[in-house]
Amino acid sequence: MLFTWFWLIAVMITGYVVFDGFDLGAGVLHLLLARTDQERRTVLRTIGPVWDGNEVWLLAGGGTLYFAFPLLYASGFSGFYLPLMIVLWLLILRGIGIELRTHLNSPVWTGFFDGCFAISSLLLTVFYGAALGNVIRGVPLQTDGYFFLPLWTNWRTGPQPGVLDWYTVIAGLVALIALTLHGALYVALKTRGEINLRAGRLAARLWPALLVITAVSLWATLSIRPEVLNNYKAFAVLFIIPVAVAASLAAIFIFQRKGSEKAAFLSSCAYLVFMLVGAAAAVYPNLLVSTTDPALNITVYNAASGRHSLSVGLIWWGFGMALAIGYFVFVYRMFRGKVSEGNIY
Amino acid sequence: MPIPTNSRAEPLIHRLHFAFTVTFHYLFPQLTMGLAPLIVVFKTMALRTGNDAFNQSARFWAKIFGINFIMGVVTGIPMEFQFGTNWSHFARVTGGVIGQPLVMEGVFSFFLESAFLGLFLYGEQRLSPKAHWWSAFMVFAGSWLSGFFIIVTDAWMQHPVAYQRFGDGSFQVSSFWGLLLNPWALLQYAHNMSGAVITGAFVMSAVGAYYLLEGIFVEQGRNFLRVGVIAGVIFCIIQIFPTGDLHGRYMARHQPVTTAAMEGLFRSEAGAPIVLIGQPDEEHQKIDNPLVVNKVLSFLIYGTTTAEVKGLNQYAKRDWPTNIPLLYYSYHIMAGLGTMFVAVMVIAAFLLWRKKLFASRWMLWILLLCLPFPYIANTAGWMTAEIGRQPWLVYGLMRTTEGYSKYVHAGNGLFTLLGFMGLYALLAILFLFLVHREISHGPGDAPADVRSGQPVTAA
């Protein structure tokens, strides 16, 4: 039961990263890829009808966490108070950035919202990566299960780290590069002409950076937290995950070269999925580790809701998510193919 | 107001944090939930009569809906996070119960809304008229379902049912349906949704009245007035009877101390009067300058003029709502405005029936000037519910001072509260500017196309 809910939450977070990831990436890129107002509209059009639904994965995932592991939700959200509040502000700016831009046809208006959208998308990817980095590195949990992290302390990973240190900054960069590449592949898939070419070129340039940063992050993780290998050593079959990460990285490169846009984008989805699954497999059954004393770790055992809540939850949750997946299939089918260029109103 | 720097400031800051963000947030969903059924009415009339003017009305209100929707989305996301960030101990012990309706809102209504809103706003050219009607209906269903789950959450805090308490102090659901069908939730839902339709109806009538008074978009203005006034008169009455009446009586039974504070009843009385106007003086425990109607309160609660209503003196002071004057005023503003709405809408409906409304400029002026009041009434109603719940987070079980995040000190709380205030001021300006633009631009545009891939709401 606990195992199931752990993986359901991992699925929700992965769903969020894979879906909202490409519209975040497109947001990071759209000022680079698109030079004219016309082109910017085209880039935004590739994500316009789907970004809001993609973001629902975050809300539904956060809610699921609250429901299934209230202690983790309570401890994590209050402990990461400052970065989460910044994330909320960025989500607000990003939402109005994309939605309000097209209401007025004036360079100042559209310029302002383009800036909001690009900057908030960029910072969000970094914060999300850093958040995952914090979970892997651990936080100074107190005996009552709570903690509070300042934004930064001395930039070192130690018993009293900040939200940002050298390790979490690397994790932030992984997310920034991975999601930007993910976004570039998506924009290439959904557009024609000049933008399609630029997106493809950018993706080709980002790929080596992703390769390097992935390797660096792996080394960094193993050096600050060798325990992440414990589960892998116990179940050697898990080593298939890092192999799959490497294979999907290679697939991105090959398909991108060959011009198979769809396959390249799907490989990038696979890369994100395997990275997150690999991280989840490494931390289980811990949810949040303590930097001071392993006895204080928040685990699926001490954080979970009651059995009755969780078993009844499986029924309605499964039903609701089946419906949600149905809507997603429906919306993406309606929106399949490349978006049209030009000024359609 | 000077903010004290000692630790007692913390619960206050966290309360203000939630109060400010949720109050601002609810300015938007009340209109989206209120407009959604009225848009379905326009779509139905278009389908029935084949008159495209109704489709134009639907399209116009869909744009207002869209701007409201995005404001509701961006200000709504912080709400779900704040349970954990600012009220972590509350979240920790109640997650097993109210985590459930909060996830259900996400999986059952947000996914639905986000999928069908795009279709509704851009699908008109591609979908058949019937299918487009369905997309409007699904948006309506999604927004009302979302409201239901939030009310279930609040209702459990007001009137906890269907739970078990574990040894570690945490609450767990003991009955799935018991939680969803909490009687308090059903009553509060009926009252709240009717309140949302009142906002929708008044806004629609006000825009219609504005068009007629200005002499622009006259045909559409008349449509808006017809639908707005008819919906208005129905829901203004439902708001008081039966929903308000039943909710009030249920509350008097289960939160009697709150009822006493709302009514300003300091001492128990048989044949208790109702105070229409007057200022509560908490120190001397009396109402200044009261205007009262004898025996009405006993009658409203118990159905007889002689029943005894318990006053605040029957309860320990530590169980009194923490801000009695504010609670009293919130309740009186809500009830007073609700009564005024009935009068306004009944007269407007009468004029509409006599075919005199469109020429009665005085009535159009009244409808126009009423625009802010349903917002005030809805806000005051929620303040009544939430200030009335104090000093409890979970009524009778968990005090407000037990629930906030102890590790988030007042300085951090104030920092982010100020941040939200600044950001929301910007949102308010943008919102007013864009809505004003749409109203000046008026109805009459051709439908947008889904394939253009515009953002969800930027029709």
CSV table of N, CA, C and O in Angstrom, one decimal, chain A residues 64-136:
chain,number,residue,atom,x,y,z
A,64,THR,N,-2.1,15.0,-3.8
A,64,THR,CA,-1.9,13.6,-3.6
A,64,THR,C,-0.9,13.4,-2.5
A,64,THR,O,-1.0,12.6,-1.6
A,65,LEU,N,0.2,14.2,-2.5
A,65,LEU,CA,1.2,14.1,-1.5
A,65,LEU,C,0.6,14.5,-0.1
A,65,LEU,O,0.8,13.8,0.9
A,66,TYR,N,-0.2,15.5,-0.1
A,66,TYR,CA,-0.9,16.0,1.1
A,66,TYR,C,-1.8,14.8,1.7
A,66,TYR,O,-1.8,14.5,2.9
A,67,PHE,N,-2.5,14.2,0.8
A,67,PHE,CA,-3.4,13.2,1.2
A,67,PHE,C,-2.7,11.9,1.7
A,67,PHE,O,-3.0,11.3,2.7
A,68,ALA,N,-1.7,11.5,0.9
A,68,ALA,CA,-1.0,10.2,1.2
A,68,ALA,C,0.0,10.3,2.3
A,68,ALA,O,0.2,9.4,3.1
A,69,PHE,N,0.8,11.4,2.3
A,69,PHE,CA,2.0,11.5,3.2
A,69,PHE,C,1.9,12.9,3.9
A,69,PHE,O,2.8,13.7,3.6
A,70,PRO,N,0.9,13.1,4.7
A,70,PRO,CA,0.8,14.5,5.3
A,70,PRO,C,2.0,15.0,6.0
A,70,PRO,O,2.3,16.2,5.9
A,71,LEU,N,2.7,14.1,6.6
A,71,LEU,CA,3.9,14.6,7.4
A,71,LEU,C,5.0,15.2,6.4
A,71,LEU,O,5.5,16.2,6.6
A,72,LEU,N,5.1,14.5,5.3
A,72,LEU,CA,6.1,15.0,4.3
A,72,LEU,C,5.6,16.3,3.7
A,72,LEU,O,6.4,17.3,3.6
A,73,TYR,N,4.3,16.4,3.4
A,73,TYR,CA,3.8,17.6,2.9
A,73,TYR,C,4.0,18.8,3.9
A,73,TYR,O,4.4,19.9,3.5
A,74,ALA,N,3.6,18.5,5.1
A,74,ALA,CA,3.7,19.5,6.2
A,74,ALA,C,5.1,20.0,6.4
A,74,ALA,O,5.5,21.2,6.4
A,75,SER,N,6.0,19.0,6.6
A,75,SER,CA,7.4,19.3,6.9
A,75,SER,C,8.1,19.9,5.7
A,75,SER,O,8.7,21.0,5.8
A,76,GLY,N,7.9,19.3,4.5
A,76,GLY,CA,8.6,19.8,3.3
A,76,GLY,C,8.2,21.2,3.0
A,76,GLY,O,9.0,22.1,2.7
A,77,PHE,N,6.8,21.4,2.9
A,77,PHE,CA,6.3,22.7,2.5
A,77,PHE,C,6.7,23.8,3.4
A,77,PHE,O,6.9,25.0,3.0
A,78,SER,N,6.7,23.6,4.8
A,78,SER,CA,7.0,24.6,5.7
A,78,SER,C,8.5,24.8,5.7
A,78,SER,O,9.0,26.0,5.9
A,79,GLY,N,9.3,23.7,5.6
A,79,GLY,CA,10.7,23.9,5.6
A,79,GLY,C,11.3,24.6,4.4
A,79,GLY,O,12.2,25.4,4.5
A,80,PHE,N,10.7,24.3,3.3
A,80,PHE,CA,11.1,25.0,2.0
A,80,PHE,C,10.2,26.3,1.8
A,80,PHE,O,9.8,26.6,0.7
A,81,TYR,N,9.9,26.9,2.9
A,81,TYR,CA,8.9,28.0,2.8
A,81,TYR,C,9.3,29.1,1.8
A,81,TYR,O,8.5,29.4,0.9
A,82,LEU,N,10.5,29.6,1.9
A,82,LEU,CA,10.9,30.7,1.1
A,82,LEU,C,10.9,30.3,-0.4
A,82,LEU,O,10.3,31.0,-1.2
A,83,PRO,N,11.7,29.2,-0.8
A,83,PRO,CA,11.7,28.9,-2.2
A,83,PRO,C,10.3,28.6,-2.7
A,83,PRO,O,10.0,28.9,-3.9
A,84,LEU,N,9.4,28.0,-1.9
A,84,LEU,CA,8.1,27.6,-2.4
A,84,LEU,C,7.3,28.9,-2.7
A,84,LEU,O,6.6,29.0,-3.7
A,85,MET,N,7.4,29.9,-1.8
A,85,MET,CA,6.7,31.1,-2.1
A,85,MET,C,7.2,31.8,-3.3
A,85,MET,O,6.4,32.3,-4.1
A,86,ILE,N,8.5,31.7,-3.6
A,86,ILE,CA,9.1,32.3,-4.8
A,86,ILE,C,8.5,31.5,-6.0
A,86,ILE,O,8.1,32.1,-7.0
A,87,VAL,N,8.4,30.2,-5.9
A,87,VAL,CA,7.8,29.4,-6.9
A,87,VAL,C,6.4,29.8,-7.2
A,87,VAL,O,6.0,30.0,-8.4
A,88,LEU,N,5.6,30.1,-6.1
A,88,LEU,CA,4.3,30.5,-6.3
A,88,LEU,C,4.2,31.8,-7.1
A,88,LEU,O,3.4,32.0,-8.0
A,89,TRP,N,5.0,32.7,-6.7
A,89,TRP,CA,5.0,34.0,-7.4
A,89,TRP,C,5.4,33.8,-8.9
A,89,TRP,O,4.8,34.5,-9.8
A,90,LEU,N,6.4,33.0,-9.1
A,90,LEU,CA,6.8,32.7,-10.5
A,90,LEU,C,5.7,32.1,-11.3
A,90,LEU,O,5.4,32.4,-12.5
A,91,LEU,N,4.9,31.2,-10.7
A,91,LEU,CA,3.8,30.5,-11.4
A,91,LEU,C,2.8,31.5,-11.7
A,91,LEU,O,2.1,31.5,-12.8
A,92,ILE,N,2.5,32.5,-10.8
A,92,ILE,CA,1.6,33.5,-11.1
A,92,ILE,C,2.0,34.4,-12.3
A,92,ILE,O,1.3,34.6,-13.2
A,93,LEU,N,3.3,34.8,-12.2
A,93,LEU,CA,3.8,35.7,-13.3
A,93,LEU,C,3.8,34.9,-14.6
A,93,LEU,O,3.5,35.5,-15.7
A,94,ARG,N,4.1,33.6,-14.6
A,94,ARG,CA,4.1,32.9,-15.8
A,94,ARG,C,2.7,32.7,-16.4
A,94,ARG,O,2.5,32.8,-17.6
A,95,GLY,N,1.8,32.4,-15.5
A,95,GLY,CA,0.4,32.3,-16.0
A,95,GLY,C,-0.1,33.5,-16.6
A,95,GLY,O,-0.7,33.5,-17.7
A,96,ILE,N,0.1,34.7,-16.0
A,96,ILE,CA,-0.4,35.9,-16.7
A,96,ILE,C,0.4,36.2,-17.9
A,96,ILE,O,0.0,36.8,-18.8
A,97,GLY,N,1.7,35.9,-17.8
A,97,GLY,CA,2.6,36.1,-19.0
A,97,GLY,C,2.0,35.5,-20.2
A,97,GLY,O,1.9,36.2,-21.2
A,98,ILE,N,1.7,34.3,-20.2
A,98,ILE,CA,1.2,33.6,-21.4
A,98,ILE,C,-0.2,34.0,-21.8
A,98,ILE,O,-0.6,34.2,-22.9
A,99,GLU,N,-1.0,34.2,-20.7
A,99,GLU,CA,-2.5,34.4,-21.0
A,99,GLU,C,-2.8,35.8,-21.4
A,99,GLU,O,-3.7,36.1,-22.2
A,100,LEU,N,-2.1,36.8,-20.8
A,100,LEU,CA,-2.5,38.2,-21.0
A,100,LEU,C,-1.8,38.8,-22.2
A,100,LEU,O,-2.3,39.8,-22.7
A,101,ARG,N,-0.7,38.2,-22.6
A,101,ARG,CA,0.1,38.8,-23.7
A,101,ARG,C,-0.8,39.1,-24.9
A,101,ARG,O,-0.6,40.2,-25.5
A,102,THR,N,-1.6,38.2,-25.3
A,102,THR,CA,-2.3,38.4,-26.6
A,102,THR,C,-3.5,39.3,-26.5
A,102,THR,O,-4.1,39.6,-27.5
A,103,HIS,N,-3.8,39.8,-25.3
A,103,HIS,CA,-5.0,40.7,-25.2
A,103,HIS,C,-4.8,42.0,-25.9
A,103,HIS,O,-5.8,42.6,-26.3
A,104,LEU,N,-3.6,42.5,-25.9
A,104,LEU,CA,-3.3,43.8,-26.5
A,104,LEU,C,-2.2,43.7,-27.5
A,104,LEU,O,-1.2,42.9,-27.3
A,105,ASN,N,-2.3,44.5,-28.6
A,105,ASN,CA,-1.3,44.4,-29.6
A,105,ASN,C,-0.4,45.6,-29.5
A,105,ASN,O,-0.4,46.5,-30.4
A,106,SER,N,0.4,45.7,-28.5
A,106,SER,CA,1.3,46.8,-28.4
A,106,SER,C,2.6,46.3,-27.9
A,106,SER,O,2.7,45.3,-27.1
A,107,PRO,N,3.7,46.9,-28.5
A,107,PRO,CA,5.1,46.3,-28.2
A,107,PRO,C,5.4,46.4,-26.7
A,107,PRO,O,6.0,45.5,-26.2
A,108,VAL,N,4.9,47.4,-26.0
A,108,VAL,CA,5.2,47.5,-24.6
A,108,VAL,C,4.5,46.4,-23.8
A,108,VAL,O,5.1,45.7,-23.0
A,109,TRP,N,3.2,46.2,-24.1
A,109,TRP,CA,2.4,45.2,-23.4
A,109,TRP,C,3.0,43.8,-23.7
A,109,TRP,O,3.3,43.1,-22.8
A,110,THR,N,3.1,43.5,-25.0
A,110,THR,CA,3.6,42.1,-25.3
A,110,THR,C,5.0,41.9,-24.8
A,110,THR,O,5.4,40.8,-24.3
A,111,GLY,N,5.8,42.9,-24.9
A,111,GLY,CA,7.2,42.8,-24.4
A,111,GLY,C,7.3,42.5,-22.9
A,111,GLY,O,8.0,41.7,-22.5
A,112,PHE,N,6.4,43.2,-22.2
A,112,PHE,CA,6.4,43.0,-20.7
A,112,PHE,C,6.0,41.6,-20.4
A,112,PHE,O,6.7,40.9,-19.6
A,113,PHE,N,5.0,41.1,-21.0
A,113,PHE,CA,4.5,39.7,-20.7
A,113,PHE,C,5.4,38.7,-21.3
A,113,PHE,O,5.6,37.6,-20.6
A,114,ASP,N,6.0,38.9,-22.4
A,114,ASP,CA,7.0,38.0,-22.9
A,114,ASP,C,8.2,37.8,-21.9
A,114,ASP,O,8.6,36.7,-21.6
A,115,GLY,N,8.6,39.0,-21.4
A,115,GLY,CA,9.7,39.0,-20.4
A,115,GLY,C,9.3,38.2,-19.1
A,115,GLY,O,10.0,37.3,-18.6
A,116,CYS,N,8.1,38.5,-18.6
A,116,CYS,CA,7.5,37.8,-17.5
A,116,CYS,C,7.6,36.3,-17.7
A,116,CYS,O,8.0,35.5,-16.9
A,117,PHE,N,7.1,35.9,-18.9
A,117,PHE,CA,6.9,34.5,-19.2
A,117,PHE,C,8.3,33.8,-19.3
A,117,PHE,O,8.5,32.7,-18.7
A,118,ALA,N,9.2,34.4,-20.0
A,118,ALA,CA,10.6,33.8,-20.2
A,118,ALA,C,11.3,33.7,-18.9
A,118,ALA,O,11.9,32.7,-18.5
A,119,ILE,N,11.4,34.8,-18.1
A,119,ILE,CA,12.2,34.8,-16.9
A,119,ILE,C,11.6,33.9,-15.9
A,119,ILE,O,12.3,33.1,-15.2
A,120,SER,N,10.2,33.9,-15.7
A,120,SER,CA,9.6,33.0,-14.7
A,120,SER,C,9.8,31.5,-15.2
A,120,SER,O,10.0,30.7,-14.3
A,121,SER,N,9.7,31.3,-16.4
A,121,SER,CA,9.9,29.9,-16.9
A,121,SER,C,11.3,29.4,-16.5
A,121,SER,O,11.5,28.3,-16.0
A,122,LEU,N,12.3,30.3,-16.8
A,122,LEU,CA,13.7,29.9,-16.6
A,122,LEU,C,13.9,29.7,-15.1
A,122,LEU,O,14.5,28.7,-14.7
A,123,LEU,N,13.5,30.6,-14.3
A,123,LEU,CA,13.7,30.5,-12.8
A,123,LEU,C,13.0,29.2,-12.3
A,123,LEU,O,13.5,28.6,-11.4
A,124,LEU,N,11.8,29.0,-12.8
A,124,LEU,CA,11.1,27.8,-12.3
A,124,LEU,C,11.8,26.5,-12.6
A,124,LEU,O,11.9,25.6,-11.7
A,125,THR,N,12.4,26.4,-13.8
A,125,THR,CA,13.2,25.1,-14.0
A,125,THR,C,14.3,25.0,-13.1
A,125,THR,O,14.5,23.9,-12.5
A,126,VAL,N,15.0,26.1,-12.8
A,126,VAL,CA,16.1,26.0,-11.9
A,126,VAL,C,15.7,25.6,-10.5
A,126,VAL,O,16.2,24.8,-9.8
A,127,PHE,N,14.6,26.3,-10.0
A,127,PHE,CA,14.0,26.0,-8.7
A,127,PHE,C,13.6,24.5,-8.6
A,127,PHE,O,13.8,23.9,-7.5
A,128,TYR,N,12.9,24.0,-9.6
A,128,TYR,CA,12.5,22.6,-9.5
A,128,TYR,C,13.7,21.7,-9.4
A,128,TYR,O,13.6,20.7,-8.6
A,129,GLY,N,14.7,21.9,-10.2
A,129,GLY,CA,15.9,21.1,-10.2
A,129,GLY,C,16.5,21.2,-8.8
A,129,GLY,O,16.8,20.1,-8.2
A,130,ALA,N,16.6,22.4,-8.3
A,130,ALA,CA,17.2,22.6,-6.9
A,130,ALA,C,16.4,21.9,-5.9
A,130,ALA,O,16.9,21.3,-4.9
A,131,ALA,N,15.0,21.9,-6.1
A,131,ALA,CA,14.2,21.2,-5.1
A,131,ALA,C,14.5,19.8,-5.0
A,131,ALA,O,14.6,19.2,-3.9
A,132,LEU,N,14.6,19.1,-6.2
A,132,LEU,CA,14.9,17.7,-6.2
A,132,LEU,C,16.3,17.5,-5.6
A,132,LEU,O,16.5,16.5,-4.8
A,133,GLY,N,17.2,18.4,-5.9
A,133,GLY,CA,18.6,18.3,-5.3
A,133,GLY,C,18.5,18.3,-3.8
A,133,GLY,O,19.2,17.6,-3.1
A,134,ASN,N,17.6,19.2,-3.2
A,134,ASN,CA,17.5,19.3,-1.8
A,134,ASN,C,16.9,18.0,-1.2
A,134,ASN,O,17.4,17.6,-0.1
A,135,VAL,N,16.0,17.4,-1.9
A,135,VAL,CA,15.4,16.1,-1.4
A,135,VAL,C,16.5,15.0,-1.4
A,135,VAL,O,16.6,14.3,-0.4
A,136,ILE,N,17.4,15.0,-2.4
A,136,ILE,CA,18.4,14.0,-2.4
A,136,ILE,C,19.5,14.2,-1.4
A,136,ILE,O,19.9,13.4,-0.7
